[in-house]
Coordinates of N, CA, C and O in Angstrom, one line a residue:
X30 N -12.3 -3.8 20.5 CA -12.0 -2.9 19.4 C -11.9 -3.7 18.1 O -11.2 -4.7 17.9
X31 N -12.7 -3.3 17.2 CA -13.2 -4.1 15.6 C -11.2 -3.5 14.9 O -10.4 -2.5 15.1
X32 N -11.2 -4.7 14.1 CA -10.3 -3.9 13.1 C -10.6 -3.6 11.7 O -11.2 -4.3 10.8
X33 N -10.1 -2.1 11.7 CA -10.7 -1.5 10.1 C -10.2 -2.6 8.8 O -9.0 -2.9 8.7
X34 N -11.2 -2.9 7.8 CA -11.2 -3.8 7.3 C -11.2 -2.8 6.0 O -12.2 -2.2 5.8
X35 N -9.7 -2.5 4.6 CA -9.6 -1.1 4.0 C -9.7 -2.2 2.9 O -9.4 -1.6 1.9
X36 N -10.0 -3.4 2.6 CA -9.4 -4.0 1.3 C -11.2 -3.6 0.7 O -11.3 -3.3 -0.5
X37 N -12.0 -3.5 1.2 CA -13.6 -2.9 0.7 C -13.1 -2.1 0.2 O -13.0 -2.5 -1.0
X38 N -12.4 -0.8 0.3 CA -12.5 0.5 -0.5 C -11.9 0.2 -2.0 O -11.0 -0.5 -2.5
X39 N -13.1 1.4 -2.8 CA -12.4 0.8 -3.8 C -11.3 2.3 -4.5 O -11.2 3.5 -4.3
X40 N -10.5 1.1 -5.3 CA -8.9 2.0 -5.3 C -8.9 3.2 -6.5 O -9.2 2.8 -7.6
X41 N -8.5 4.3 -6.3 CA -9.2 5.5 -7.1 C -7.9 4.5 -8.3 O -7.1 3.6 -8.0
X42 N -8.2 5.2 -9.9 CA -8.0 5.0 -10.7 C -7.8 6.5 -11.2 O -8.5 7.5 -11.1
X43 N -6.2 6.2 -11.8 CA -5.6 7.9 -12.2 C -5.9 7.7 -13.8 O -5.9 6.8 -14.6
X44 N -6.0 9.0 -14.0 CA -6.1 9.0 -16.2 C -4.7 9.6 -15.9 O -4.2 9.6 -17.0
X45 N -3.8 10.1 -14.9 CA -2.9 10.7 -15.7 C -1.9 11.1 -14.2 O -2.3 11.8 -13.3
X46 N -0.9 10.4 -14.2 CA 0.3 11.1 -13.7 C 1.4 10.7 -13.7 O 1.9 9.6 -13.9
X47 N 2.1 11.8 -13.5 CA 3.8 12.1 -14.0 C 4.6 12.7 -12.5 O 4.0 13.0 -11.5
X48 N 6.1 12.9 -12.9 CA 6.9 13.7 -11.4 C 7.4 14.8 -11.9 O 7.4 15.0 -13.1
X49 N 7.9 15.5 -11.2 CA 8.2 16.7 -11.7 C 9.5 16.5 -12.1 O 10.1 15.7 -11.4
X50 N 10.1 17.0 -12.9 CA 11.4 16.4 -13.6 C 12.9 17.4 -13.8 O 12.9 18.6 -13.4
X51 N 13.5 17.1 -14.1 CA 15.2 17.9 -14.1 C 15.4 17.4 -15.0 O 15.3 16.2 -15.0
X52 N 15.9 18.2 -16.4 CA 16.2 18.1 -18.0 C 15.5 16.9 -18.1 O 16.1 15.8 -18.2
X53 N 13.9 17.0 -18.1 CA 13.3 16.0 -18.9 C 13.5 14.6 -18.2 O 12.8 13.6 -18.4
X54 N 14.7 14.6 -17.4 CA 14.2 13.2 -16.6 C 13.2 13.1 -15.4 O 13.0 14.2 -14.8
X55 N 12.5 11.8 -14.9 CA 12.1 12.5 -13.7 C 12.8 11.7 -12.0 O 12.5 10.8 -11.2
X56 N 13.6 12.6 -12.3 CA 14.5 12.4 -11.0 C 13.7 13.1 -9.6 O 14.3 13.8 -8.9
X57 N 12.6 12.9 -9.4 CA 12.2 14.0 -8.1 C 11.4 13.2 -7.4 O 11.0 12.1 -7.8
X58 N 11.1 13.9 -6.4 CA 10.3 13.4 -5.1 C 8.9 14.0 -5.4 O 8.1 13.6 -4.5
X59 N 8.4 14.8 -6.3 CA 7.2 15.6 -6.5 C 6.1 14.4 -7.4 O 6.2 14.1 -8.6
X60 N 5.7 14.2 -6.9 CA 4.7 13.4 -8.1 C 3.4 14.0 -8.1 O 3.1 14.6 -7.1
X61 N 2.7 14.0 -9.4 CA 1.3 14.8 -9.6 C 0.3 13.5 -10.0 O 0.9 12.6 -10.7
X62 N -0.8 13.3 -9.7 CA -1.9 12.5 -10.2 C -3.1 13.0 -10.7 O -3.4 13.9 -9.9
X63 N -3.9 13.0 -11.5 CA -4.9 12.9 -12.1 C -6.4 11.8 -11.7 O -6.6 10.7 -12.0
X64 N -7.1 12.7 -11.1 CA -8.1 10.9 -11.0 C -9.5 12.0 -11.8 O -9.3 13.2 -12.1
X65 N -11.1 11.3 -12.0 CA -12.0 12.0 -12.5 C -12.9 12.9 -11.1 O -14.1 13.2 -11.1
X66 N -12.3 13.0 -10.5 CA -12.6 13.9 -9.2 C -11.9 15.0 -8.7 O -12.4 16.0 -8.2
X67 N -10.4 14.7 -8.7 CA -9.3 15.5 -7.9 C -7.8 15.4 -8.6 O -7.4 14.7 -9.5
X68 N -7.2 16.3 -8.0 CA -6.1 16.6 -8.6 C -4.9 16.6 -7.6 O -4.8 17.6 -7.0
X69 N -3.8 15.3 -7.3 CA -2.9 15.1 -6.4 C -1.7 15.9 -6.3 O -1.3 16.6 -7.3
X70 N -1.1 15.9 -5.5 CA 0.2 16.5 -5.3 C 0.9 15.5 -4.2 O 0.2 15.3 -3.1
X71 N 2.0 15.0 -4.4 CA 2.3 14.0 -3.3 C 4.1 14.7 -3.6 O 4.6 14.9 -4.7
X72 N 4.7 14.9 -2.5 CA 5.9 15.7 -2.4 C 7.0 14.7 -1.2 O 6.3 13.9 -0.5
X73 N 7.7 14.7 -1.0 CA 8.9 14.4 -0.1 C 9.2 13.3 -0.3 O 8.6 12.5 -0.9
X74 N 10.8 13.3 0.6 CA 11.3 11.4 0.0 C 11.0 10.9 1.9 O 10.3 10.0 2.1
X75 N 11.7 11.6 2.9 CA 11.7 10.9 4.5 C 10.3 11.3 4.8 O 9.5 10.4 4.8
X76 N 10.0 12.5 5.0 CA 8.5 12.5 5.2 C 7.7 13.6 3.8 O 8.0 14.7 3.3
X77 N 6.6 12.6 3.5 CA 5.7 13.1 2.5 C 5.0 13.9 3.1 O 4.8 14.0 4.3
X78 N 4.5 14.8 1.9 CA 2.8 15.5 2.0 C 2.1 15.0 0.8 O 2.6 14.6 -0.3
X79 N 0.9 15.1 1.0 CA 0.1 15.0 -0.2 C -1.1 16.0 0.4 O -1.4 16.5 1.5
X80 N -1.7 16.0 -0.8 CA -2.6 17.6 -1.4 C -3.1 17.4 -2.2 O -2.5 17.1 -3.2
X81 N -4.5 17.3 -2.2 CA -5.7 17.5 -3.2 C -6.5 18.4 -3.4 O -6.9 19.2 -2.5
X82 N -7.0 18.5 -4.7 CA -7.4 20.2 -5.2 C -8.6 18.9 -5.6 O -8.5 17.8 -6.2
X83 N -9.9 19.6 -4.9 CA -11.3 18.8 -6.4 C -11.4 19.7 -7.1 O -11.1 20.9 -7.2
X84 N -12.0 18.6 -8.2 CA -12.0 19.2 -9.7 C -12.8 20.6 -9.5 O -12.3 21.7 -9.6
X85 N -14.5 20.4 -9.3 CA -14.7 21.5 -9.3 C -14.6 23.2 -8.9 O -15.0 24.3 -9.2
X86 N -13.4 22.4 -8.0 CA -13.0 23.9 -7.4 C -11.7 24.6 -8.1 O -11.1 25.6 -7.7
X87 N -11.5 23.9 -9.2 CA -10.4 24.8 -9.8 C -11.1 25.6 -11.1 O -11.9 25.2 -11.9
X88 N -10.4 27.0 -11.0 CA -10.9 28.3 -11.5 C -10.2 28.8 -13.0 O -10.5 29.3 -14.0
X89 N -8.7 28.3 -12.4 CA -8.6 28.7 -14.0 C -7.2 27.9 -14.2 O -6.5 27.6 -13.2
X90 N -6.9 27.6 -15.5 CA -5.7 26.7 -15.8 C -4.9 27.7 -16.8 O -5.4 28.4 -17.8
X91 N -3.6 27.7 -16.4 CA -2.8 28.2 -17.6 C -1.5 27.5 -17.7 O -1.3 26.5 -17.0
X92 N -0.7 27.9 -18.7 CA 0.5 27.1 -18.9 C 1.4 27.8 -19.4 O 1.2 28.5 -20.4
X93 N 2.9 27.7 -18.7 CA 4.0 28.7 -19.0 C 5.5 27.4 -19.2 O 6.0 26.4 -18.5
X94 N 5.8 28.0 -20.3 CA 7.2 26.9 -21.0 C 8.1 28.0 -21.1 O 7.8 29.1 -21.5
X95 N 9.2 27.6 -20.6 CA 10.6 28.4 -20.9 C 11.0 27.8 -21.8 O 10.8 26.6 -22.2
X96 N 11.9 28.9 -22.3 CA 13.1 28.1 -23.4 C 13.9 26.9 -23.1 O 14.0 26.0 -24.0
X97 N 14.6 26.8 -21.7 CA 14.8 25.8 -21.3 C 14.0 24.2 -21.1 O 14.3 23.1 -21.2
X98 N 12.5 25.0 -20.9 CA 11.4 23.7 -20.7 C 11.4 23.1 -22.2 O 11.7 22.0 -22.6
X99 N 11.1 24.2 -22.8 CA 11.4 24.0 -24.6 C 12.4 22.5 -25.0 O 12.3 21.4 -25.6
X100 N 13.2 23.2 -24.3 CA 14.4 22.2 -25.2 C 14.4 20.9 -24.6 O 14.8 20.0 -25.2
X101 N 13.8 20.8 -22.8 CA 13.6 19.3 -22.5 C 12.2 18.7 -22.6 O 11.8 17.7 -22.0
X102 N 11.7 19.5 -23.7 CA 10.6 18.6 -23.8 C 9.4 18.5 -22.5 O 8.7 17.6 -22.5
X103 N 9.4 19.6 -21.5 CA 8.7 20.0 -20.5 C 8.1 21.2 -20.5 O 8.5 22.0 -21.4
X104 N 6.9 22.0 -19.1 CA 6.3 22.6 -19.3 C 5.5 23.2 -17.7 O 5.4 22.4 -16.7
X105 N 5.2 23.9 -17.6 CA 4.6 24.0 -16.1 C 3.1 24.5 -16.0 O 2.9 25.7 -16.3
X106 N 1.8 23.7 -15.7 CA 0.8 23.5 -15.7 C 0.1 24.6 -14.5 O 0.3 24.2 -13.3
X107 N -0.3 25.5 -14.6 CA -0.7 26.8 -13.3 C -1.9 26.6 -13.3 O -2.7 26.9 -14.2
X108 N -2.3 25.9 -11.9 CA -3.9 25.8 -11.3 C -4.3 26.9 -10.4 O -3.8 27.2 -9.3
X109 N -5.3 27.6 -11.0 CA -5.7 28.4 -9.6 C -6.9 28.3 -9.0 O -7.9 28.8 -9.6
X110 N -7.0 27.6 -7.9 CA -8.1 26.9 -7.0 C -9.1 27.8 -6.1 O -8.8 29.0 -6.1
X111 N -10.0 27.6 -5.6 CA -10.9 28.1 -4.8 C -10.9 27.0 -3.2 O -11.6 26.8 -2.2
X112 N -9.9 26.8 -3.5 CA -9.2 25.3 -2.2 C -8.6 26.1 -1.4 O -7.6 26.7 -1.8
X113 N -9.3 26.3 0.2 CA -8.7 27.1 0.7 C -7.0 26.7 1.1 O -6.3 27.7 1.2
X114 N -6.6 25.5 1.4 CA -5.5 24.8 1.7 C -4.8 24.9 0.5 O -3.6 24.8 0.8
X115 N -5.0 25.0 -0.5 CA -4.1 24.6 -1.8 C -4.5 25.9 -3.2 O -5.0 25.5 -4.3
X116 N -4.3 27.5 -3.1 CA -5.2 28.1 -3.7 C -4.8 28.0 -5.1 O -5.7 28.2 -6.0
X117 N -3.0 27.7 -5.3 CA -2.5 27.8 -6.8 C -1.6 26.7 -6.5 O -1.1 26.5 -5.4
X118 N -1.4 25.8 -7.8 CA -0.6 24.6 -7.7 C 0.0 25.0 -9.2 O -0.5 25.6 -10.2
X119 N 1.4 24.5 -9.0 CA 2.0 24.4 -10.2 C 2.4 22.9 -10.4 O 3.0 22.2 -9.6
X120 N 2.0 22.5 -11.8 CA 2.6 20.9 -11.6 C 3.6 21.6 -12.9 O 3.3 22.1 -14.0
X121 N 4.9 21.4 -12.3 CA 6.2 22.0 -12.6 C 7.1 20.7 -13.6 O 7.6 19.6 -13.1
X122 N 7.2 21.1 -14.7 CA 8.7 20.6 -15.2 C 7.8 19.1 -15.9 O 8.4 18.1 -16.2
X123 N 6.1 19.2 -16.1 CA 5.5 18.0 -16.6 C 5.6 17.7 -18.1 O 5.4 18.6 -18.9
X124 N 5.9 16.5 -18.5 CA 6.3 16.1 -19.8 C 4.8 16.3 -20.5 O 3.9 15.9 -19.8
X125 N 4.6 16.8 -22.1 CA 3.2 16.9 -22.5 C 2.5 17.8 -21.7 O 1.5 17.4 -21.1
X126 N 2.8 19.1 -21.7 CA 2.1 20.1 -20.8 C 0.9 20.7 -21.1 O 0.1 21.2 -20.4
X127 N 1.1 20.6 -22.3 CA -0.6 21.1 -23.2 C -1.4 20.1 -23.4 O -2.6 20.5 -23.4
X128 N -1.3 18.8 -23.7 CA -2.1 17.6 -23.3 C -2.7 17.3 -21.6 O -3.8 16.8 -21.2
X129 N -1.5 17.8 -20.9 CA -2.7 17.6 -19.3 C -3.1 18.8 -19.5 O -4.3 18.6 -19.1
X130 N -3.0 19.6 -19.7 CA -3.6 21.3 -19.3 C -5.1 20.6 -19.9 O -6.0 20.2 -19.2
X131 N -5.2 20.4 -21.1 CA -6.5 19.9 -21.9 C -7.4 18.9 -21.1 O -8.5 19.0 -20.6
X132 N -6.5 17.7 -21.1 CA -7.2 17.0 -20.3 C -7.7 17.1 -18.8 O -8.5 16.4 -18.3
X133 N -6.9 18.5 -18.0 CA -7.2 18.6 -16.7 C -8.4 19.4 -16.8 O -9.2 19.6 -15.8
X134 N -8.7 20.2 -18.4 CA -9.7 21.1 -18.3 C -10.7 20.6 -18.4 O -11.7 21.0 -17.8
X135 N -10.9 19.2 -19.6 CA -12.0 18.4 -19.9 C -12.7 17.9 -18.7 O -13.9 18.1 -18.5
X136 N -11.8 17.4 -17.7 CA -12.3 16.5 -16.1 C -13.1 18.1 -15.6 O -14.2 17.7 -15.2
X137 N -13.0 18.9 -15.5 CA -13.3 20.2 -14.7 C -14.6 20.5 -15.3 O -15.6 20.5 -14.6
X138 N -14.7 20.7 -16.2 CA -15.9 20.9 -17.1 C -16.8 19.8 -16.8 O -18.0 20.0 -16.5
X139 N -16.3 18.5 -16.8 CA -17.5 17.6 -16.2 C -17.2 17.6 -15.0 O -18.3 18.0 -14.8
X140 N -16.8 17.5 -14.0 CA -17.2 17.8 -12.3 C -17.9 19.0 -12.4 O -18.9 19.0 -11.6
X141 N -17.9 19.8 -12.9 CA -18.8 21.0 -13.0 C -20.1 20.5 -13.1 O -20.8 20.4 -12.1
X142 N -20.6 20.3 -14.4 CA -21.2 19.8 -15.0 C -22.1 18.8 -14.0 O -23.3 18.9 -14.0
X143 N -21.6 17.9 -13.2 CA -22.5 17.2 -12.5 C -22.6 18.2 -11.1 O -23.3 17.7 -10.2
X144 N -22.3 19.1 -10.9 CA -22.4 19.4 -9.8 C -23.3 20.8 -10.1 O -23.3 21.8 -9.4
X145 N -23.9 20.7 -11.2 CA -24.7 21.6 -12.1 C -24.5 23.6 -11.3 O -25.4 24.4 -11.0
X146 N -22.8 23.8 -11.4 CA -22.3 24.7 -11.4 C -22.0 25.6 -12.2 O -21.5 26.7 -11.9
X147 N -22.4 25.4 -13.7 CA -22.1 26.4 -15.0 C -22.8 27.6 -14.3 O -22.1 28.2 -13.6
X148 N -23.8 27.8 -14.4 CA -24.4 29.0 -14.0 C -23.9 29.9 -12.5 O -23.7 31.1 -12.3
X149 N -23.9 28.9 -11.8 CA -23.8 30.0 -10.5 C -22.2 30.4 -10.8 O -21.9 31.5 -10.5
X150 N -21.2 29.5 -11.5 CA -19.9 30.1 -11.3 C -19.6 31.6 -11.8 O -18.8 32.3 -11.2
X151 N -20.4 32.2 -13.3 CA -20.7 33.4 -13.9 C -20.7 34.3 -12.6 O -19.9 35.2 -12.3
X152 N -21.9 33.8 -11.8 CA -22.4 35.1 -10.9 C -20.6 34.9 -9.6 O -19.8 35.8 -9.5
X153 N -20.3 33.7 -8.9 CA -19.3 33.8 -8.1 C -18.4 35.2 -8.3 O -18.3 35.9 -9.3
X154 N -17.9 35.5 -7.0 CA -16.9 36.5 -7.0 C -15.3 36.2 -6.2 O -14.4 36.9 -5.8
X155 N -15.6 34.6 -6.2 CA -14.9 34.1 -5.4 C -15.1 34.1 -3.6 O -14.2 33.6 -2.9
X156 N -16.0 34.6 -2.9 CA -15.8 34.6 -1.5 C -16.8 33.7 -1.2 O -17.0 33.7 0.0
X157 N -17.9 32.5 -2.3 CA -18.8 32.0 -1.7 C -18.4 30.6 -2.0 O -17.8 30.1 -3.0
X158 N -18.8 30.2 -0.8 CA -18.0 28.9 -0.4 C -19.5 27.6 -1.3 O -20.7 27.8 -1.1
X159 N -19.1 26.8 -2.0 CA -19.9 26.4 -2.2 C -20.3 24.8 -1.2 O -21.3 24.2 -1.4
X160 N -19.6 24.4 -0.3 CA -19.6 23.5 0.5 C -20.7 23.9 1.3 O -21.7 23.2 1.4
X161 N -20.6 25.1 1.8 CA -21.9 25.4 2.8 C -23.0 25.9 2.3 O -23.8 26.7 2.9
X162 N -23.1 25.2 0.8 CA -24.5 25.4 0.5 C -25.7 24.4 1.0 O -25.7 23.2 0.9
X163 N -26.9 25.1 1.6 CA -27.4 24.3 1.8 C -28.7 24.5 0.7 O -29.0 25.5 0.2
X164 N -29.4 23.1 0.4 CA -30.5 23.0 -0.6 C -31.4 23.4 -0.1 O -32.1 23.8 -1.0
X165 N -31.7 23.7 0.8 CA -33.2 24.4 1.4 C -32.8 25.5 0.8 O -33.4 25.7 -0.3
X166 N -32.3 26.2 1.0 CA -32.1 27.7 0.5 C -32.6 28.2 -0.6 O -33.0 29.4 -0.7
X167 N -32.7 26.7 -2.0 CA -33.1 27.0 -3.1 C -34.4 26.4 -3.5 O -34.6 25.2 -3.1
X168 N -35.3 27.1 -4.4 CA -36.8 26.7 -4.6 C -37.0 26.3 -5.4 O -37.1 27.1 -6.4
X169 N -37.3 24.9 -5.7 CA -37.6 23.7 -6.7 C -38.3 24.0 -7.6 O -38.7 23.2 -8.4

C-alpha cells in the first residue's frame, strides 16, 4: 500500500474570509471563505462541517442589515444556489457586507463567463442540471 503523498496539491488561495460575528466581534465557530471558484462554509468547534457552493451555481445574491447589524458595523450576505446540498446560504453577521456581496458577484460573473453560461442561464428555469451536460448534445 503506496502512501498518499498531499504536499503536491496545490493550496487553494482565499480573496476573502471572515466568521460570523456577535456585536461586531468574531467570537464564533462559523467561518466563511472566498476562493476564485467556490464559496466555503466551515461551521462547529468538537465536530466541523464544511460546505461548498461553486461559483457558477449561485443564482442570485442579496443583502439584508438590521438596525442592530447597523450599529455593529455588520450585515447578512443571502446566496441562493442551484447546489443541490446547499440551496441558500447566509453568511450571517459579516463585517463589510456590501463589499463581499460585490466582490462575491464579480467572482460569479467570471466563473460564468469561463464556463460560457451567460446565455443558457436566460433560458434555465432552474430544473436543468448543468453537470449532466453532455457536449455531444451540442453542434459545433
Amino acid at each position: 500500500m503506496t502512501k498518499a503523498n498531499f504536499s503536491n496539491l496545490p493550496m487553494t488561495e482565499y480573496l476573502w474570509n471572515d466568521r460570523k460575528r456577535w456585536l461586531g466581534m468574531p467570537l464564533s465557530f462559523t467561518k466563511y471563505k472566498l476562493s476564485e471558484d467556490r464559496l466555503f462554509l466551515e461551521k462547529g468547534l468538537l465536530t466541523t462541517r464544511s460546505d461548498e457552493i461553486l461559483l457558477y451555481r449561485i443564482r442570485d445574491l442579496s443583502l439584508r442589515i438590521s438596525l442592530g447589524q447597523r450599529i455593529c458595523g455588520v450585515g447578512t450576505v443571502c446566496v441562493v444556489s442551484s447546489d443541490r446540498s446547499l440551496p441558500q446560504l447566509e453568511l450571517k453577521n459579516v463585517k463589510h457586507p456590501r463589499e463581499v456581496k460585490e466582490l462575491i458577484h464579480q467572482y460569479v460573473e467570471q466563473a460564468k463567463e469561463k464556463r460560457r453560461m451567460k446565455s443558457m442561464e436566460i433560458m434555465d428555469n432552474g430544473d436543468f442540471d448543468y453537470d449532466e451536460m453532455d457536449p455531444d448534445d451540442f453542434d459545433n
